Tab-separated table of N, CA, C and O in Angstrom:
chain	number	residue	atom	x	y	z
P	1	UNK	N	72.447	109.370	82.066
P	1	UNK	CA	73.610	109.168	82.349
P	1	UNK	C	74.076	109.677	83.308
P	1	UNK	O	74.375	110.852	83.605
P	2	UNK	N	75.122	109.186	84.542
P	2	UNK	CA	75.338	109.872	85.648
P	2	UNK	C	77.136	110.702	85.046
P	2	UNK	O	77.373	110.495	84.556
P	3	UNK	N	76.603	111.603	86.134
P	3	UNK	CA	78.023	112.826	85.991
P	3	UNK	C	78.518	113.143	87.060
P	3	UNK	O	79.170	114.105	87.464
P	4	UNK	N	78.818	111.923	88.162
P	4	UNK	CA	79.306	111.907	88.971
P	4	UNK	C	80.552	110.783	88.497
P	4	UNK	O	80.569	109.768	88.198
P	5	UNK	N	81.456	110.393	89.510
P	5	UNK	CA	82.575	110.131	89.274
P	5	UNK	C	82.339	109.302	91.075
P	5	UNK	O	82.076	109.448	91.764
P	6	UNK	N	82.603	107.751	90.288
P	6	UNK	CA	82.823	106.378	91.001
P	6	UNK	C	84.169	106.201	91.705
P	6	UNK	O	84.971	106.081	91.054
P	7	UNK	N	84.230	106.529	92.995
P	7	UNK	CA	85.589	105.662	93.418
P	7	UNK	C	85.394	104.845	94.477
P	7	UNK	O	84.512	104.051	94.541
P	8	UNK	N	86.843	103.977	94.478
P	8	UNK	CA	86.110	102.720	95.437
P	8	UNK	C	87.355	102.974	96.769
P	8	UNK	O	87.818	104.416	96.917
P	9	UNK	N	87.277	101.824	97.479
P	9	UNK	CA	87.124	102.747	99.315
P	9	UNK	C	88.773	102.893	99.505
P	9	UNK	O	89.000	103.898	99.624
P	10	UNK	N	89.461	102.327	98.373
P	10	UNK	CA	90.714	102.611	98.504
P	10	UNK	C	91.251	104.202	97.922
P	10	UNK	O	91.957	104.953	98.618
P	11	UNK	N	90.122	104.567	96.962
P	11	UNK	CA	91.249	105.922	96.469
P	11	UNK	C	90.193	106.932	97.781
P	11	UNK	O	91.144	107.828	97.728
P	12	UNK	N	89.418	106.441	98.053
P	12	UNK	CA	88.880	107.781	99.239
P	12	UNK	C	89.911	107.704	100.768
P	12	UNK	O	89.644	108.972	100.869
P	13	UNK	N	90.002	106.529	101.013
P	13	UNK	CA	91.255	106.542	101.727
P	13	UNK	C	92.657	106.937	101.792
P	13	UNK	O	92.957	107.769	102.342
P	14	UNK	N	92.870	107.155	100.362
P	14	UNK	CA	94.125	107.940	99.460
P	14	UNK	C	93.828	109.374	99.917
P	14	UNK	O	95.040	110.044	99.897
P	15	UNK	N	92.597	109.491	99.363
P	15	UNK	CA	92.669	111.006	99.301
P	15	UNK	C	92.217	111.697	100.763
P	15	UNK	O	92.749	113.015	101.011
P	16	UNK	N	91.771	111.065	101.733
P	16	UNK	CA	91.729	111.088	102.990
P	16	UNK	C	93.122	111.613	103.314
P	16	UNK	O	93.538	112.505	104.343
P	17	UNK	N	94.066	110.313	103.187
P	17	UNK	CA	95.708	110.838	103.565
P	17	UNK	C	96.495	111.133	103.806
P	17	UNK	O	96.982	112.495	103.769
P	18	UNK	N	96.102	111.887	101.314
P	18	UNK	CA	96.680	113.213	100.910
P	18	UNK	C	96.570	114.310	101.705
P	18	UNK	O	96.923	115.203	100.960
P	19	UNK	N	94.826	114.416	102.093
P	19	UNK	CA	94.670	116.204	102.363
P	19	UNK	C	93.791	116.301	101.359
P	19	UNK	O	93.450	117.671	101.743
P	20	UNK	N	93.252	115.764	100.266
P	20	UNK	CA	93.175	115.856	99.423
P	20	UNK	C	91.523	116.140	99.723
P	20	UNK	O	90.838	117.105	98.731
P	21	UNK	N	91.044	115.296	100.524
P	21	UNK	CA	89.778	115.525	100.564
P	21	UNK	C	89.990	115.663	102.250
P	21	UNK	O	90.327	114.488	103.164
P	22	UNK	N	88.657	116.125	102.807
P	22	UNK	CA	88.386	116.872	104.430
P	22	UNK	C	87.049	115.739	104.087
P	22	UNK	O	86.650	115.433	104.216
P	23	UNK	N	87.525	115.421	105.883
P	23	UNK	CA	86.032	113.961	105.893
P	23	UNK	C	84.558	114.944	105.892
P	23	UNK	O	84.150	114.368	105.870
P	24	UNK	N	84.343	116.033	106.293
P	24	UNK	CA	83.608	117.055	106.099
P	24	UNK	C	82.711	117.041	104.554
P	24	UNK	O	81.757	117.376	104.584
P	25	UNK	N	83.485	116.667	103.659
P	25	UNK	CA	83.046	116.682	102.367
P	25	UNK	C	82.638	115.353	101.958
P	25	UNK	O	82.054	115.342	101.353
P	26	UNK	N	82.286	114.102	102.877
P	26	UNK	CA	81.958	113.068	102.643
P	26	UNK	C	80.679	112.836	103.646
P	26	UNK	O	80.266	113.223	104.885
P	27	UNK	N	79.007	113.468	102.717
P	27	UNK	CA	78.119	112.755	103.081
P	27	UNK	C	77.777	111.353	103.188
P	27	UNK	O	77.356	110.468	102.129
P	28	UNK	N	77.502	111.213	104.809
P	28	UNK	CA	77.058	109.369	104.805
P	28	UNK	C	75.630	109.862	105.128
P	28	UNK	O	75.027	110.209	105.566
P	29	UNK	N	75.164	108.944	104.254
P	29	UNK	CA	73.102	108.815	104.307
P	29	UNK	C	72.435	107.506	104.597
P	29	UNK	O	71.664	107.421	104.578
P	30	UNK	N	73.350	107.251	105.444
P	30	UNK	CA	72.554	106.092	106.467
P	30	UNK	C	72.070	106.444	107.790
P	30	UNK	O	72.166	106.978	108.055
P	31	UNK	N	71.085	105.372	107.804
P	31	UNK	CA	70.397	105.978	108.665
P	31	UNK	C	71.063	105.609	110.323
P	31	UNK	O	72.215	105.525	110.196
P	32	UNK	N	70.216	106.545	111.662
P	32	UNK	CA	71.020	106.368	112.725
P	32	UNK	C	71.626	105.419	113.438
P	32	UNK	O	72.689	104.811	113.294
P	33	UNK	N	71.148	104.134	113.078
P	33	UNK	CA	71.077	102.984	113.976
P	33	UNK	C	72.878	102.457	113.139
P	33	UNK	O	73.889	101.881	113.593
P	34	UNK	N	72.628	102.705	111.537
P	34	UNK	CA	73.707	102.439	110.905
P	34	UNK	C	75.300	103.445	111.522
P	34	UNK	O	75.902	102.903	111.084
P	35	UNK	N	74.636	104.453	111.033
P	35	UNK	CA	75.988	105.654	111.692
P	35	UNK	C	76.490	105.402	113.205
P	35	UNK	O	77.954	105.342	113.245
P	36	UNK	N	75.750	105.208	114.207
P	36	UNK	CA	76.332	104.654	115.632
P	36	UNK	C	77.129	103.279	115.822
P	36	UNK	O	77.482	103.506	116.272
P	37	UNK	N	76.843	102.678	114.435
P	37	UNK	CA	77.180	101.272	114.643
P	37	UNK	C	78.454	101.316	114.132
P	37	UNK	O	79.683	100.788	114.515
P	38	UNK	N	78.813	102.114	112.613
P	38	UNK	CA	80.290	102.110	112.379
P	38	UNK	C	80.461	103.443	111.636
P	38	UNK	O	79.214	103.925	110.904
P	39	UNK	N	81.152	104.478	111.903
P	39	UNK	CA	81.222	105.502	110.786
P	39	UNK	C	82.820	105.859	110.586
P	39	UNK	O	83.531	105.347	111.360
P	40	UNK	N	82.894	106.786	109.578
P	40	UNK	CA	84.448	107.599	109.644
P	40	UNK	C	84.494	108.780	110.583
P	40	UNK	O	82.984	109.602	110.509
P	41	UNK	N	85.356	109.163	111.225
P	41	UNK	CA	84.924	110.543	112.543
P	41	UNK	C	85.062	111.490	111.103
P	41	UNK	O	86.044	111.463	110.411
P	42	UNK	N	84.267	112.282	111.474
P	42	UNK	CA	84.530	114.123	111.212
P	42	UNK	C	83.226	113.972	109.443
P	42	UNK	O	83.253	115.090	109.311
P	43	UNK	N	82.841	113.095	109.371
P	43	UNK	CA	82.111	113.041	108.141
P	43	UNK	C	80.649	113.437	108.677
P	43	UNK	O	80.104	113.067	109.280
P	44	UNK	N	80.069	114.042	107.587
P	44	UNK	CA	78.979	114.650	107.678
P	44	UNK	C	77.531	113.447	107.397
P	44	UNK	O	76.998	112.787	106.308
P	45	UNK	N	76.814	113.910	108.772
P	45	UNK	CA	75.562	112.726	107.864
P	45	UNK	C	74.022	113.423	108.178
P	45	UNK	O	73.660	114.300	108.609
P	46	UNK	N	74.025	113.156	107.162
P	46	UNK	CA	72.609	113.274	106.939
P	46	UNK	C	71.593	112.370	106.171
P	46	UNK	O	71.666	111.573	104.996
P	47	UNK	N	70.862	111.683	106.530
P	47	UNK	CA	69.918	110.037	106.606
P	47	UNK	C	69.537	110.477	105.201
P	47	UNK	O	68.556	111.778	105.525
P	48	UNK	N	69.653	109.804	104.435
P	48	UNK	CA	69.172	109.267	102.892
P	48	UNK	C	67.048	109.558	103.585
P	48	UNK	O	66.703	110.082	102.729
P	49	UNK	N	66.455	109.637	104.732
P	49	UNK	CA	65.180	109.132	105.116
P	49	UNK	C	64.467	110.926	104.751
P	49	UNK	O	63.454	111.274	104.863
P	50	UNK	N	65.545	111.987	105.032
P	50	UNK	CA	65.497	113.289	105.305
P	50	UNK	C	66.566	114.126	104.666
P	50	UNK	O	66.337	115.566	105.103
P	51	UNK	N	67.202	113.145	103.625
P	51	UNK	CA	67.908	114.249	103.068
P	51	UNK	C	67.650	115.252	102.069
P	51	UNK	O	67.989	116.885	102.245
P	52	UNK	N	66.130	115.276	101.423
P	52	UNK	CA	65.372	116.419	100.825
P	52	UNK	C	65.714	117.801	101.578
P	52	UNK	O	65.381	118.475	101.160
P	53	UNK	N	64.850	117.433	102.766
P	53	UNK	CA	65.019	118.661	103.871
P	53	UNK	C	66.458	119.183	103.962
P	53	UNK	O	65.912	120.386	104.395
P	54	UNK	N	66.957	118.760	103.692
P	54	UNK	CA	68.729	118.981	104.110
P	54	UNK	C	68.947	119.543	103.023
P	54	UNK	O	70.474	120.120	102.811
P	55	UNK	N	68.600	119.264	101.996
P	55	UNK	CA	69.265	119.535	100.965
P	55	UNK	C	69.626	120.938	100.464
P	55	UNK	O	70.967	121.596	100.288
P	56	UNK	N	69.003	121.821	101.223
P	56	UNK	CA	69.633	123.468	100.691
P	56	UNK	C	70.989	123.849	101.829
P	56	UNK	O	71.004	125.031	101.418
P	57	UNK	N	71.081	123.333	102.473
P	57	UNK	CA	72.328	123.305	103.505
P	57	UNK	C	73.285	122.739	102.581
P	57	UNK	O	74.562	123.161	103.611
P	58	UNK	N	73.437	122.173	101.710
P	58	UNK	CA	73.960	121.583	101.285
P	58	UNK	C	75.067	122.433	100.137
P	58	UNK	O	74.314	122.682	99.250
P	59	UNK	N	76.441	123.409	100.354
P	59	UNK	CA	76.785	124.018	99.128
P	59	UNK	C	76.880	123.711	98.119
P	59	UNK	O	77.666	122.617	98.028
P	60	UNK	N	76.321	124.163	97.072
P	60	UNK	CA	76.734	123.545	94.970
P	60	UNK	C	78.277	123.366	94.538
P	60	UNK	O	78.442	122.927	94.308
P	61	UNK	N	78.729	124.579	95.300
P	61	UNK	CA	80.078	125.005	95.035
P	61	UNK	C	81.509	124.361	95.226
P	61	UNK	O	82.387	123.633	95.541
P	62	UNK	N	80.395	123.086	96.422
P	62	UNK	CA	81.948	122.130	97.266
P	62	UNK	C	81.648	121.169	96.408
P	62	UNK	O	80.516	120.801	96.076
P	63	UNK	N	82.675	120.547	96.483
P	63	UNK	CA	82.890	118.848	96.336
P	63	UNK	C	82.662	117.720	97.686
P	63	UNK	O	82.845	117.864	98.359
P	64	UNK	N	81.459	117.343	96.909
P	64	UNK	CA	80.574	116.070	97.709
P	64	UNK	C	81.214	114.350	97.063
P	64	UNK	O	81.007	114.140	96.677
P	65	UNK	N	81.551	113.661	98.513
P	65	UNK	CA	81.767	112.458	98.228
P	65	UNK	C	80.459	111.238	99.304
P	65	UNK	O	80.614	111.747	100.448
P	66	UNK	N	79.217	110.892	98.515
P	66	UNK	CA	78.113	110.056	98.870
P	66	UNK	C	78.902	108.688	99.360
P	66	UNK	O	79.327	108.216	98.531
P	67	UNK	N	78.297	108.587	100.681
P	67	UNK	CA	78.616	107.415	101.315
P	67	UNK	C	77.653	106.730	101.808
P	67	UNK	O	76.627	107.279	102.443
P	68	UNK	N	77.320	105.496	101.862
P	68	UNK	CA	76.461	104.330	102.389
P	68	UNK	C	76.577	103.309	102.737
P	68	UNK	O	77.786	102.982	102.964
P	69	UNK	N	75.551	101.836	102.711
P	69	UNK	CA	76.260	100.849	103.514
P	69	UNK	C	77.065	99.840	102.697
P	69	UNK	O	78.478	99.507	102.812
P	70	UNK	N	76.503	100.352	101.210
P	70	UNK	CA	77.306	99.249	100.212
P	70	UNK	C	77.396	99.682	98.921
P	70	UNK	O	77.701	99.474	97.712
P	71	UNK	N	76.793	101.052	98.632
P	71	UNK	CA	77.121	101.963	97.690
P	71	UNK	C	75.708	101.936	96.738
P	71	UNK	O	75.802	102.210	95.300
P	72	UNK	N	74.051	101.527	97.081
P	72	UNK	CA	73.290	101.330	96.541
P	72	UNK	C	72.736	102.800	96.867
P	72	UNK	O	72.017	103.690	95.457
P	73	UNK	N	72.446	103.347	97.842
P	73	UNK	CA	71.309	104.519	97.985
P	73	UNK	C	72.445	105.813	97.976
P	73	UNK	O	71.915	106.880	97.095
P	74	UNK	N	73.893	105.596	97.719
P	74	UNK	CA	74.775	106.620	97.417
P	74	UNK	C	74.381	107.182	96.283
P	74	UNK	O	74.150	107.947	95.502
P	75	UNK	N	74.257	105.991	94.989
P	75	UNK	CA	74.042	106.343	93.706
P	75	UNK	C	72.686	107.329	93.847
P	75	UNK	O	72.715	108.082	92.977
P	76	UNK	N	71.618	106.683	93.704
P	76	UNK	CA	70.477	107.390	94.510
P	76	UNK	C	70.707	109.029	95.069
P	76	UNK	O	69.727	110.032	94.186
P	77	UNK	N	71.303	108.753	95.746
P	77	UNK	CA	71.615	110.083	96.307
P	77	UNK	C	72.396	111.587	95.341
P	77	UNK	O	71.903	112.512	95.214
P	78	UNK	N	73.344	110.463	94.601
P	78	UNK	CA	74.083	111.269	94.229
P	78	UNK	C	72.881	111.945	92.281
P	78	UNK	O	73.153	112.848	91.856
P	79	UNK	N	72.132	110.958	91.734
P	79	UNK	CA	71.418	111.152	90.825
P	79	UNK	C	69.817	112.323	91.397
P	79	UNK	O	70.107	113.304	90.598
P	80	UNK	N	70.095	112.132	92.715
P	80	UNK	CA	68.837	112.999	93.339
P	80	UNK	C	69.748	114.776	93.359
P	80	UNK	O	69.124	115.595	93.200
P	81	UNK	N	70.897	114.639	93.730
P	81	UNK	CA	71.631	115.832	93.776
P	81	UNK	C	72.073	116.495	92.109
P	81	UNK	O	71.383	117.749	92.043
P	82	UNK	N	72.653	115.722	91.680
P	82	UNK	CA	72.505	116.011	90.221
P	82	UNK	C	71.540	116.895	89.730
P	82	UNK	O	71.465	117.592	89.167
P	83	UNK	N	70.516	116.623	90.004
P	83	UNK	CA	68.613	116.498	89.522
P	83	UNK	C	68.644	118.014	89.729
P	83	UNK	O	67.821	118.778	89.302
P	84	UNK	N	69.417	118.543	90.939
P	84	UNK	CA	68.991	119.716	91.765
P	84	UNK	C	69.954	120.432	91.688
P	84	UNK	O	70.115	121.369	92.334
P	85	UNK	N	71.062	120.355	90.790
P	85	UNK	CA	72.123	120.752	90.293
P	85	UNK	C	73.438	120.864	90.733
P	85	UNK	O	73.916	121.801	90.654
P	86	UNK	N	73.664	120.078	91.359
P	86	UNK	CA	75.627	119.785	92.571
P	86	UNK	C	75.910	118.878	90.733
P	86	UNK	O	75.382	117.888	90.280
P	87	UNK	N	76.813	119.225	91.095
P	87	UNK	CA	77.806	118.674	90.228
P	87	UNK	C	79.154	118.081	90.356
P	87	UNK	O	80.016	117.369	89.278
P	88	UNK	N	79.637	118.275	90.903
P	88	UNK	CA	81.074	118.151	91.830
P	88	UNK	C	80.980	116.773	92.891
P	88	UNK	O	81.009	116.947	94.213
P	89	UNK	N	79.902	115.895	92.508
P	89	UNK	CA	79.837	114.687	92.941
P	89	UNK	C	80.563	113.119	93.259
P	89	UNK	O	81.249	113.190	92.062
P	90	UNK	N	80.739	112.811	94.002
P	90	UNK	CA	81.494	111.372	94.024
P	90	UNK	C	80.366	110.378	94.755
P	90	UNK	O	80.572	111.026	96.107
P	91	UNK	N	80.688	109.251	94.385
P	91	UNK	CA	79.931	107.915	94.751
P	91	UNK	C	81.013	107.218	95.141
P	91	UNK	O	81.672	106.595	94.321
P	92	UNK	N	80.754	105.972	96.907
P	92	UNK	CA	81.712	105.269	96.823
P	92	UNK	C	81.454	104.455	96.838
P	92	UNK	O	80.299	103.938	97.545
P	93	UNK	N	81.751	103.874	95.866
P	93	UNK	CA	80.946	102.259	95.202
P	93	UNK	C	81.643	101.506	96.342
P	93	UNK	O	82.820	101.454	97.060
P	94	UNK	N	80.945	100.544	96.841
P	94	UNK	CA	80.872	99.715	97.757
P	94	UNK	C	80.568	100.145	99.473
P	94	UNK	O	80.668	99.105	100.211
P	95	UNK	N	80.459	101.299	99.552
P	95	UNK	CA	80.081	102.293	100.484
P	95	UNK	C	80.837	101.882	101.622
P	95	UNK	O	82.034	101.463	101.424
P	96	UNK	N	80.290	102.390	102.887
P	96	UNK	CA	81.002	102.088	104.331
P	96	UNK	C	81.431	100.602	104.468
P	96	UNK	O	82.458	100.204	105.151
P	97	UNK	N	80.998	99.364	104.366
P	97	UNK	CA	81.105	98.053	103.934
P	97	UNK	C	82.720	98.204	103.502
P	97	UNK	O	83.249	97.342	104.178
P	98	UNK	N	83.136	98.912	102.201
P	98	UNK	CA	84.312	98.366	101.560
P	98	UNK	C	85.125	98.869	102.465
P	98	UNK	O	86.279	98.818	102.869
P	99	UNK	N	84.957	100.135	102.918
P	99	UNK	CA	85.766	101.354	103.479
P	99	UNK	C	86.429	100.567	105.299
P	99	UNK	O	87.437	100.183	105.350
P	100	UNK	N	85.203	99.890	105.527
P	100	UNK	CA	85.734	99.732	106.939
P	100	UNK	C	86.835	98.186	106.725
P	100	UNK	O	87.293	97.775	107.223
P	101	UNK	N	86.388	97.405	105.460
P	101	UNK	CA	87.439	96.028	104.941
P	101	UNK	C	88.337	96.635	105.250
P	101	UNK	O	89.446	96.182	105.396
P	102	UNK	N	88.820	97.532	104.514
P	102	UNK	CA	90.048	98.235	104.129
P	102	UNK	C	90.715	98.848	105.370
P	102	UNK	O	92.259	98.811	105.513
P	103	UNK	N	90.067	99.576	106.218
P	103	UNK	CA	90.196	99.519	107.739
P	103	UNK	C	90.695	98.022	109.135
P	103	UNK	O	91.165	98.580	109.739
P	104	UNK	N	90.213	96.990	108.472
P	104	UNK	CA	90.148	96.071	109.052
P	104	UNK	C	89.332	95.722	110.092
P	104	UNK	O	89.248	94.952	111.342
P	105	UNK	N	88.052	96.631	109.510
P	105	UNK	CA	86.785	96.460	110.350
P	105	UNK	C	85.357	95.479	109.628
P	105	UNK	O	84.704	95.894	108.268
P	106	UNK	N	85.219	94.607	110.145
P	106	UNK	CA	84.293	93.754	109.595
P	106	UNK	C	82.966	94.410	109.488
P	106	UNK	O	82.328	94.397	110.605
P	107	UNK	N	82.599	95.167	108.447
P	107	UNK	CA	80.541	95.737	108.635
P	107	UNK	C	79.860	95.043	108.791
P	107	UNK	O	79.113	95.444	109.881
P	108	UNK	N	79.562	93.770	108.184
P	108	UNK	CA	78.362	92.840	108.245
P	108	UNK	C	79.074	91.420	108.031
P	108	UNK	O	80.182	91.552	107.698
């Protein structure tokens, strides 16, 4: 059973706009070439391929929003973080593709 909140792109953008979410709280787990193609400015980039090596640098007390291309890898990362003691997690359903669409950019 997941213990994180699933939110859609609209809710993510709403929280960014109203200031209840800082861009730094969004962890983008896509690989470098995906990140270079399109990203939300100010977000934290930790590719899934190196995520286990960087986990210790992520503060457990903080609220984290996990973002990938379409919302599949972000679920895996939420599960991994949860298994390692993180409990204030948010999965962005539809990933950066959904966010980009809301912002008028065709991601793929």
